[in-house]
Short mmCIF file of C-alpha atoms in Angstrom, two decimals:
data_model
loop_
_atom_site.label_atom_id
_atom_site.label_comp_id
_atom_site.label_asym_id
_atom_site.label_seq_id
_atom_site.Cartn_x
_atom_site.Cartn_y
_atom_site.Cartn_z
CA UNK W 1 -12.99 -3.53 32.17
CA UNK W 2 -15.48 -1.18 31.16
CA UNK W 3 -15.66 1.47 33.87
CA UNK W 4 -11.84 2.75 33.09
CA UNK W 5 -11.99 6.73 31.44
CA UNK W 6 -10.32 6.59 27.94
CA UNK W 7 -10.56 9.89 26.01
CA UNK W 8 -9.99 10.80 21.97
CA UNK W 9 -9.45 13.40 19.54
CA UNK W 10 -12.95 14.95 18.66
CA UNK W 11 -14.07 16.48 14.84
CA UNK W 12 -16.28 19.68 16.56
CA UNK W 13 -17.45 20.99 13.21
CA UNK W 14 -14.79 22.44 10.56
CA UNK W 15 -10.84 24.06 11.74
CA UNK W 16 -11.63 22.15 15.39
CA UNK W 17 -10.85 19.58 17.29
CA UNK W 18 -10.99 18.35 20.91
CA UNK W 19 -9.31 16.04 23.37
CA UNK W 20 -12.76 14.99 25.12
CA UNK W 21 -13.84 11.97 27.72
CA UNK W 22 -15.58 9.25 25.30
CA UNK W 23 -17.00 5.36 25.85
CA UNK W 24 -14.13 2.57 26.92
CA UNK W 25 -14.70 0.79 24.32
CA UNK W 26 -16.80 -2.61 24.72
CA UNK W 27 -16.26 -6.09 22.24
CA UNK W 28 -19.74 -5.41 21.29
CA UNK W 29 -21.20 -4.12 17.64
CA UNK W 30 -24.08 -2.20 18.64
CA UNK W 31 -26.47 -4.02 21.23
CA UNK W 32 -24.31 -7.97 19.85
CA UNK W 33 -21.64 -9.31 21.39
CA UNK W 34 -18.48 -8.91 19.61
CA UNK W 35 -16.77 -11.99 20.59
CA UNK W 36 -14.26 -12.18 17.32
CA UNK W 37 -13.06 -8.19 18.21
CA UNK W 38 -10.49 -7.10 20.43
CA UNK W 39 -9.42 -4.03 23.05
CA UNK W 40 -6.50 -2.50 22.93
CA UNK W 41 -4.96 -0.09 24.48
CA UNK W 42 -2.92 2.78 21.91
CA UNK W 43 0.56 2.90 21.42
CA UNK W 44 1.01 5.05 18.70
CA UNK W 45 -1.77 6.61 16.43
CA UNK W 46 -1.38 9.04 13.54
CA UNK W 47 -2.58 12.28 12.28
CA UNK W 48 -3.69 11.67 8.46
CA UNK W 49 -3.59 14.14 5.60
CA UNK W 50 -7.31 12.93 4.92
CA UNK W 51 -8.22 13.58 8.38
CA UNK W 52 -7.13 16.62 7.11
CA UNK W 53 -9.91 16.97 4.74
CA UNK W 54 -12.76 16.03 7.07
CA UNK W 55 -11.14 19.15 10.15
CA UNK W 56 -11.34 21.78 7.18
CA UNK W 57 -15.24 20.92 6.32
CA UNK W 58 -14.61 19.67 3.04
CA UNK W 59 -16.17 16.54 3.38
CA UNK W 60 -19.59 15.54 4.77
CA UNK W 61 -17.98 14.40 8.66
CA UNK W 62 -20.67 14.82 11.07
CA UNK W 63 -19.27 16.25 14.21
CA UNK W 64 -18.81 13.88 17.42
CA UNK W 65 -16.93 12.15 15.10
CA UNK W 66 -13.98 10.41 16.99
CA UNK W 67 -11.24 10.75 14.99
CA UNK W 68 -7.80 8.23 13.83
CA UNK W 69 -7.92 5.21 11.63
CA UNK W 70 -3.69 4.79 11.95
CA UNK W 71 -3.14 2.72 15.00
CA UNK W 72 -0.68 0.62 17.07
CA UNK W 73 -1.39 -0.72 20.14
CA UNK W 74 -1.24 -3.39 22.93
CA UNK W 75 -4.15 -6.17 23.00
CA UNK W 76 -5.64 -5.68 26.60
CA UNK W 77 -8.81 -7.84 25.94
CA UNK W 78 -9.70 -10.85 24.09
CA UNK W 79 -13.48 -11.85 22.71
CA UNK W 80 -14.14 -14.98 23.23
CA UNK W 81 -13.57 -16.18 19.40
CA UNK W 82 -10.09 -14.84 19.05
CA UNK W 83 -7.61 -18.06 18.45
CA UNK W 84 -3.98 -16.57 17.28
CA UNK W 85 -3.63 -13.48 19.21
CA UNK W 86 -3.39 -12.44 22.92
CA UNK W 87 -3.83 -9.79 25.60
CA UNK W 88 0.06 -8.90 26.01
CA UNK W 89 0.47 -8.63 21.93
CA UNK W 90 1.90 -5.35 20.39
CA UNK W 91 -0.22 -5.54 16.83
CA UNK W 92 -0.60 -2.94 13.67
CA UNK W 93 -3.83 -1.90 12.50
CA UNK W 94 -4.40 -1.56 9.43
CA UNK W 95 -7.10 1.48 8.46
CA UNK W 96 -9.34 -0.58 6.87
CA UNK W 97 -11.35 -2.74 8.71
CA UNK W 98 -12.00 -6.48 6.96
CA UNK W 99 -14.27 -9.27 7.44
CA UNK W 100 -12.20 -12.04 6.02
CA UNK W 101 -15.14 -13.88 4.22
CA UNK W 102 -16.58 -11.73 1.75
CA UNK W 103 -15.87 -12.22 -1.70
CA UNK W 104 -13.59 -9.09 -1.46
CA UNK W 105 -11.69 -9.87 1.44
CA UNK W 106 -11.47 -13.56 -0.19
CA UNK W 107 -9.80 -11.59 -2.82
CA UNK W 108 -7.56 -9.82 -1.61
CA UNK W 109 -9.67 -6.55 -2.09
CA UNK W 110 -10.01 -5.69 1.86
CA UNK W 111 -10.36 -1.90 1.48
CA UNK W 112 -13.60 -2.80 -0.13
CA UNK W 113 -15.04 -4.75 2.35
CA UNK W 114 -18.23 -5.74 2.17
CA UNK W 115 -19.85 -6.57 5.21
CA UNK W 116 -18.46 -3.91 7.52
CA UNK W 117 -20.25 -0.40 6.35
CA UNK W 118 -23.82 -0.80 4.91
CA UNK W 119 -23.26 2.66 2.50
CA UNK W 120 -21.41 1.46 0.69
CA UNK W 121 -17.78 -0.73 -0.15
CA UNK W 122 -15.53 -0.69 2.37
CA UNK W 123 -14.77 1.01 6.38
CA UNK W 124 -12.17 2.58 8.38
CA UNK W 125 -12.37 3.76 11.80
CA UNK W 126 -13.06 7.21 12.56
CA UNK W 127 -13.67 8.43 9.13
CA UNK W 128 -16.39 9.96 7.09
CA UNK W 129 -18.62 7.63 5.27
CA UNK W 130 -16.76 4.74 6.44
CA UNK W 131 -19.31 2.81 8.48
CA UNK W 132 -19.05 4.59 11.60
CA UNK W 133 -16.47 3.30 13.91
CA UNK W 134 -15.09 4.73 16.82
CA UNK W 135 -11.31 5.87 16.02
CA UNK W 136 -8.35 5.24 17.13
CA UNK W 137 -6.89 9.18 18.16
CA UNK W 138 -7.30 7.80 21.66
CA UNK W 139 -6.45 5.88 24.36
CA UNK W 140 -8.28 2.81 24.36
CA UNK W 141 -10.33 1.49 20.93
CA UNK W 142 -12.26 -1.83 19.81
CA UNK W 143 -10.97 -3.41 16.36
CA UNK W 144 -13.45 -5.91 14.90
CA UNK W 145 -11.65 -9.71 12.98
CA UNK W 146 -8.91 -9.49 14.78
CA UNK W 147 -7.41 -12.97 14.42
CA UNK W 148 -8.25 -11.46 10.10
CA UNK W 149 -6.75 -7.82 10.51
CA UNK W 150 -4.16 -7.32 13.25
CA UNK W 151 -0.55 -8.13 11.93
CA UNK W 152 1.20 -9.11 15.40
CA UNK W 153 4.55 -7.77 15.73
CA UNK W 154 7.03 -10.57 16.64
CA UNK W 155 9.15 -10.00 18.99
CA UNK W 156 7.83 -7.01 21.32
CA UNK W 157 11.60 -5.27 22.43
CA UNK W 158 12.73 -4.74 19.09
CA UNK W 159 9.46 -3.41 17.71
CA UNK W 160 9.67 -0.70 20.52
CA UNK W 161 12.93 0.53 19.65
CA UNK W 162 11.85 1.25 16.11
CA UNK W 163 7.55 1.47 16.86
CA UNK W 164 8.54 5.32 14.82
CA UNK W 165 8.49 3.32 11.94
CA UNK W 166 6.04 0.60 12.36
CA UNK W 167 2.96 2.86 13.22
CA UNK W 168 3.20 4.02 9.63
CA UNK W 169 2.10 0.66 8.91
CA UNK W 170 -0.96 1.31 9.47
CA UNK W 171 -2.10 3.12 6.50
CA UNK W 172 0.73 6.09 5.45
CA UNK W 173 3.78 3.41 4.27
CA UNK W 174 1.45 1.24 3.06
CA UNK W 175 -0.96 3.58 0.88
CA UNK W 176 2.41 5.05 -0.62
CA UNK W 177 4.21 1.59 -1.83
CA UNK W 178 0.57 0.91 -2.69
CA UNK W 179 0.74 4.10 -4.81
CA UNK W 180 4.85 3.04 -6.47
CA UNK W 181 3.69 -0.50 -7.14
CA UNK W 182 0.00 -0.05 -9.10
CA UNK W 183 1.64 2.97 -11.02
CA UNK W 184 4.69 -0.21 -12.08
CA UNK W 185 7.45 1.35 -10.74
CA UNK W 186 10.57 -0.69 -10.66
CA UNK W 187 14.11 -1.11 -11.42
CA UNK W 188 15.28 1.89 -13.60
CA UNK W 189 12.06 3.54 -13.29
CA UNK W 190 11.53 7.42 -13.03
CA UNK W 191 8.63 8.67 -11.32
CA UNK W 192 6.87 11.80 -10.68
CA UNK W 193 5.09 12.09 -7.96
CA UNK W 194 2.61 14.84 -7.04
CA UNK W 195 2.83 15.81 -3.60
CA UNK W 196 5.26 16.09 -0.72
CA UNK W 197 2.88 15.67 1.86
CA UNK W 198 3.29 12.16 3.90
CA UNK W 199 1.74 10.10 1.97
CA UNK W 200 3.91 11.77 -0.95
CA UNK W 201 7.37 11.35 1.16
CA UNK W 202 6.46 7.29 1.41
CA UNK W 203 5.39 7.24 -1.75
CA UNK W 204 8.89 8.10 -3.27
CA UNK W 205 10.68 5.94 -0.47
CA UNK W 206 8.78 3.56 -1.73
CA UNK W 207 9.82 4.39 -5.54
CA UNK W 208 13.45 3.59 -4.03
CA UNK W 209 12.31 0.46 -2.32
CA UNK W 210 11.07 -0.76 -5.44
CA UNK W 211 14.56 0.06 -7.57
CA UNK W 212 13.01 3.63 -9.38
CA UNK W 213 16.71 5.31 -10.96
CA UNK W 214 14.87 8.63 -10.44
CA UNK W 215 12.26 9.99 -8.38
CA UNK W 216 10.94 14.07 -8.68
CA UNK W 217 8.65 15.06 -6.19
CA UNK W 218 7.17 18.38 -7.23
CA UNK W 219 5.30 20.22 -4.79
CA UNK W 220 4.49 24.23 -3.63
CA UNK W 221 6.20 24.24 -0.64
CA UNK W 222 9.69 24.53 0.04
CA UNK W 223 10.18 22.82 3.06
CA UNK W 224 8.42 19.54 1.87
CA UNK W 225 10.69 19.77 -0.48
CA UNK W 226 13.29 19.80 1.04
CA UNK W 227 12.64 16.82 3.06
CA UNK W 228 12.29 14.48 -0.28
CA UNK W 229 15.57 15.44 -1.24
CA UNK W 230 16.93 14.56 2.04
CA UNK W 231 16.77 11.22 1.24
CA UNK W 232 18.04 11.46 -2.37
CA UNK W 233 14.85 12.74 -3.90
CA UNK W 234 14.72 15.66 -7.01
CA UNK W 235 12.53 18.76 -6.84
CA UNK W 236 10.33 20.54 -8.86
CA UNK W 237 9.23 23.89 -7.46
CA UNK W 238 5.66 24.20 -8.67
CA UNK W 239 5.15 27.16 -7.81
CA UNK W 240 7.28 28.43 -10.96
CA UNK W 241 6.08 29.47 -14.57
CA UNK W 242 6.82 26.70 -16.50
CA UNK W 243 4.92 23.58 -17.25
CA UNK W 244 5.28 20.36 -15.63
CA UNK W 245 7.03 18.43 -18.19
CA UNK W 246 8.70 21.54 -18.41
CA UNK W 247 9.92 21.14 -14.81
CA UNK W 248 10.97 17.59 -15.36
CA UNK W 249 12.33 18.06 -18.93
CA UNK W 250 15.28 20.20 -16.34
CA UNK W 251 15.69 16.94 -14.41
CA UNK W 252 15.97 13.65 -17.16
CA UNK W 253 16.07 15.59 -20.34
CA UNK W 254 13.20 14.70 -21.77
CA UNK W 255 9.73 15.51 -20.45
CA UNK W 256 8.32 12.32 -19.29
CA UNK W 257 8.55 9.70 -17.14
CA UNK W 258 7.57 6.12 -16.47
CA UNK W 259 5.10 5.85 -14.21
CA UNK W 260 3.23 8.98 -12.27
CA UNK W 261 1.66 8.52 -8.40
CA UNK W 262 -0.61 11.14 -7.87
CA UNK W 263 -0.55 11.05 -3.40
CA UNK W 264 -2.52 15.17 -3.65
CA UNK W 265 -6.14 14.33 -4.53
CA UNK W 266 -9.56 16.28 -4.41
CA UNK W 267 -7.55 19.75 -2.98
CA UNK W 268 -5.57 19.95 -5.57
CA UNK W 269 -3.97 23.69 -6.65
CA UNK W 270 -3.10 25.50 -9.92
CA UNK W 271 0.56 25.48 -11.34
CA UNK W 272 2.77 28.42 -11.38
CA UNK W 273 1.68 32.18 -10.76
CA UNK W 274 -2.22 31.13 -10.13
CA UNK W 275 -0.75 27.98 -7.62
CA UNK W 276 -3.25 29.67 -4.75
CA UNK W 277 -6.30 29.07 -7.09
CA UNK W 278 -8.07 25.32 -6.37
CA UNK W 279 -8.30 23.35 -9.39
CA UNK W 280 -9.46 20.05 -8.49
CA UNK W 281 -8.16 17.80 -11.43
CA UNK W 282 -5.55 19.11 -12.13
CA UNK W 283 -3.10 16.56 -10.56
CA UNK W 284 -4.77 13.75 -12.48
CA UNK W 285 -4.75 15.64 -16.11
CA UNK W 286 -0.97 16.82 -15.45
CA UNK W 287 -0.13 13.13 -14.81
CA UNK W 288 -1.90 12.04 -18.16
CA UNK W 289 0.45 14.77 -19.49
CA UNK W 290 4.13 13.66 -18.03
CA UNK W 291 3.25 9.71 -18.48
CA UNK W 292 4.79 8.15 -20.87
CA UNK W 293 2.20 6.59 -23.07
CA UNK W 294 1.58 2.80 -21.83
CA UNK W 295 2.76 4.07 -18.49
CA UNK W 296 1.32 3.72 -15.13
CA UNK W 297 -1.00 6.38 -12.58
CA UNK W 298 -0.91 5.10 -9.49
CA UNK W 299 -4.09 6.93 -7.26
CA UNK W 300 -3.36 7.02 -3.48
CA UNK W 301 -4.61 10.85 -3.46
CA UNK W 302 -8.80 10.96 -1.74
CA UNK W 303 -10.99 11.94 -4.09
CA UNK W 304 -14.76 11.78 -2.70
CA UNK W 305 -18.04 11.74 -3.79
CA UNK W 306 -19.48 14.34 -1.34
CA UNK W 307 -16.96 17.92 -1.18
CA UNK W 308 -19.32 20.56 0.51
CA UNK W 309 -16.70 23.67 -0.38
CA UNK W 310 -15.78 22.76 -3.69
CA UNK W 311 -15.19 24.95 -6.27
CA UNK W 312 -18.10 24.18 -8.42
CA UNK W 313 -21.34 22.81 -8.21
CA UNK W 314 -19.87 19.84 -9.80
CA UNK W 315 -17.26 19.24 -8.03
CA UNK W 316 -19.52 19.03 -4.89
CA UNK W 317 -20.35 15.47 -6.07
CA UNK W 318 -16.84 14.38 -7.22
CA UNK W 319 -17.39 15.15 -10.88
CA UNK W 320 -13.74 16.49 -12.18
CA UNK W 321 -13.27 17.82 -15.73
CA UNK W 322 -10.14 14.61 -16.33
CA UNK W 323 -9.21 15.20 -19.73
CA UNK W 324 -9.66 11.19 -19.92
CA UNK W 325 -8.99 11.44 -23.77
CA UNK W 326 -5.64 11.50 -23.58
CA UNK W 327 -5.27 8.81 -21.41
CA UNK W 328 -6.97 7.30 -23.32
CA UNK W 329 -5.33 7.95 -26.73
CA UNK W 330 -1.83 7.52 -24.20
CA UNK W 331 -2.80 3.97 -23.40
CA UNK W 332 -2.52 4.55 -19.63
CA UNK W 333 -3.41 2.52 -17.27
CA UNK W 334 -5.07 3.89 -13.56
CA UNK W 335 -4.87 2.59 -10.03
CA UNK W 336 -7.95 4.22 -8.03
CA UNK W 337 -9.16 3.45 -4.20
CA UNK W 338 -7.60 2.81 -1.05
CA UNK W 339 -4.76 0.79 0.04
CA UNK W 340 -5.38 -2.76 0.96
CA UNK W 341 -2.82 -2.64 3.35
CA UNK W 342 -2.89 -6.07 4.16
CA UNK W 343 -2.08 -6.68 1.10
CA UNK W 344 1.94 -4.71 2.23
CA UNK W 345 1.80 -4.62 5.81
CA UNK W 346 3.87 -7.64 6.57
CA UNK W 347 6.48 -7.41 3.95
CA UNK W 348 7.04 -3.89 4.90
CA UNK W 349 7.20 -4.21 8.23
CA UNK W 350 10.37 -7.03 7.51
CA UNK W 351 11.85 -4.42 5.41
CA UNK W 352 11.32 -1.73 8.57
CA UNK W 353 13.49 -4.77 10.97
CA UNK W 354 15.70 -5.47 8.68
CA UNK W 355 16.89 -1.64 8.25
CA UNK W 356 16.13 -2.37 4.99
CA UNK W 357 14.10 1.27 4.89
CA UNK W 358 13.76 4.21 7.10
CA UNK W 359 10.21 5.77 6.87
CA UNK W 360 10.30 7.74 9.68
CA UNK W 361 12.88 9.53 8.89
CA UNK W 362 11.74 9.82 5.45
CA UNK W 363 8.01 11.26 6.18
CA UNK W 364 10.06 13.62 9.57
CA UNK W 365 7.83 11.78 11.95
CA UNK W 366 7.34 13.88 15.61
CA UNK W 367 6.12 13.03 17.99
CA UNK W 368 3.03 14.48 20.63
CA UNK W 369 0.85 13.67 24.16
CA UNK W 370 -2.60 13.44 22.63
CA UNK W 371 -3.51 16.22 24.14
CA UNK W 372 -1.02 18.09 21.88
CA UNK W 373 -3.76 16.21 18.98
CA UNK W 374 -5.40 20.04 17.67
CA UNK W 375 -1.78 21.72 17.88
CA UNK W 376 -1.27 18.75 15.68
CA UNK W 377 -3.53 19.09 13.05
CA UNK W 378 -3.29 23.21 12.69
CA UNK W 379 0.09 22.52 11.91
CA UNK W 380 -0.07 20.04 9.78
CA UNK W 381 -2.63 21.76 7.76
CA UNK W 382 -0.12 25.16 7.45
CA UNK W 383 1.78 22.65 5.72
CA UNK W 384 4.10 21.51 8.06
CA UNK W 385 6.74 19.08 6.96
CA UNK W 386 5.67 16.61 9.90
CA UNK W 387 4.11 13.33 10.28
CA UNK W 388 2.48 13.84 13.62
CA UNK W 389 2.44 10.70 15.42
CA UNK W 390 -0.11 10.93 18.84
CA UNK W 391 1.32 9.43 21.88
CA UNK W 392 -2.10 8.71 23.84
CA UNK W 393 0.46 7.21 26.93
CA UNK W 394 4.01 8.21 27.13
CA UNK W 395 5.07 5.19 25.75
CA UNK W 396 6.17 5.88 22.35
CA UNK W 397 8.84 9.39 23.84
CA UNK W 398 9.90 7.49 26.27
#
């Protein structure tokens, strides 16, 4: 098995990824056998907006990193300690790598596992500062702590019929749902979602699933705003010379919402005539401005501790000019950090299988081959209103 070939998407430096031959995965952690792991034949793996931060050179990601943390696959080999999964099972892989044994995992905080990354809490496949794990934008990948981490699909044929939706369970759908849920979205809520990229669109459809009365999505890309309107969202074009409260008032009659969700993160730009200018704290400050007193702000948008391309020295260290006094005065609560995928993925799987949500349509999934991944990265960076799903073996598109 270990002599088989494997290929993956490799970060080669700012603006440059390549598909290269990489090592076939082994059931090992360094020199130690990984009896609790499995090897997957990757069925689908997605390009994430957070991957783009690395590829644009806006993180400290090392050259040679195999990318990819959104993985769905078929088990082809099990370690001797794997009890509840078997060869042939089709599974979704949470992007969080979690041991299932530490204090945080036992409390359900799988995004900040204490045992899988020597540098800091939390780990992920193929991502900067997340433990050095090999990514899954590849043909094959090893997944540790398999019994704890993996979500098995109950019926293989049914799952393959809905694989364009189910592939989004590894990150984007739970992350969008997490943003909406932690912001306090519920029946009758009014919601503002900053950013109409894939996570913003996933947050928007999640807000609808949670019962929101009105979901407003703000962005500067008309094709992405059109995609948000395609499933019933209201939209505001942030290139207009108007404040965000004024734009929201045009929709709701009042300049505030019950809940805000930041799906942009640290590469945020100004609004209005200065919309090409980067201003990393602008979305956070806008959220405090437009969220009602006592409301919540969910922040699935990524903020990093190291940004070599930031606009100033403070931002290069993750220090932003956040107007915290306004949030304090309005008694806002903020929820940040990686989504603990396992908190949501089983329920969201059921919503997909029972046709309660069409997440692939909402985020405009487009299936590409592994060899097309570099072009997919380039198109994504240009603002394409699509979620690219990589099919390494020709099984999704068939």
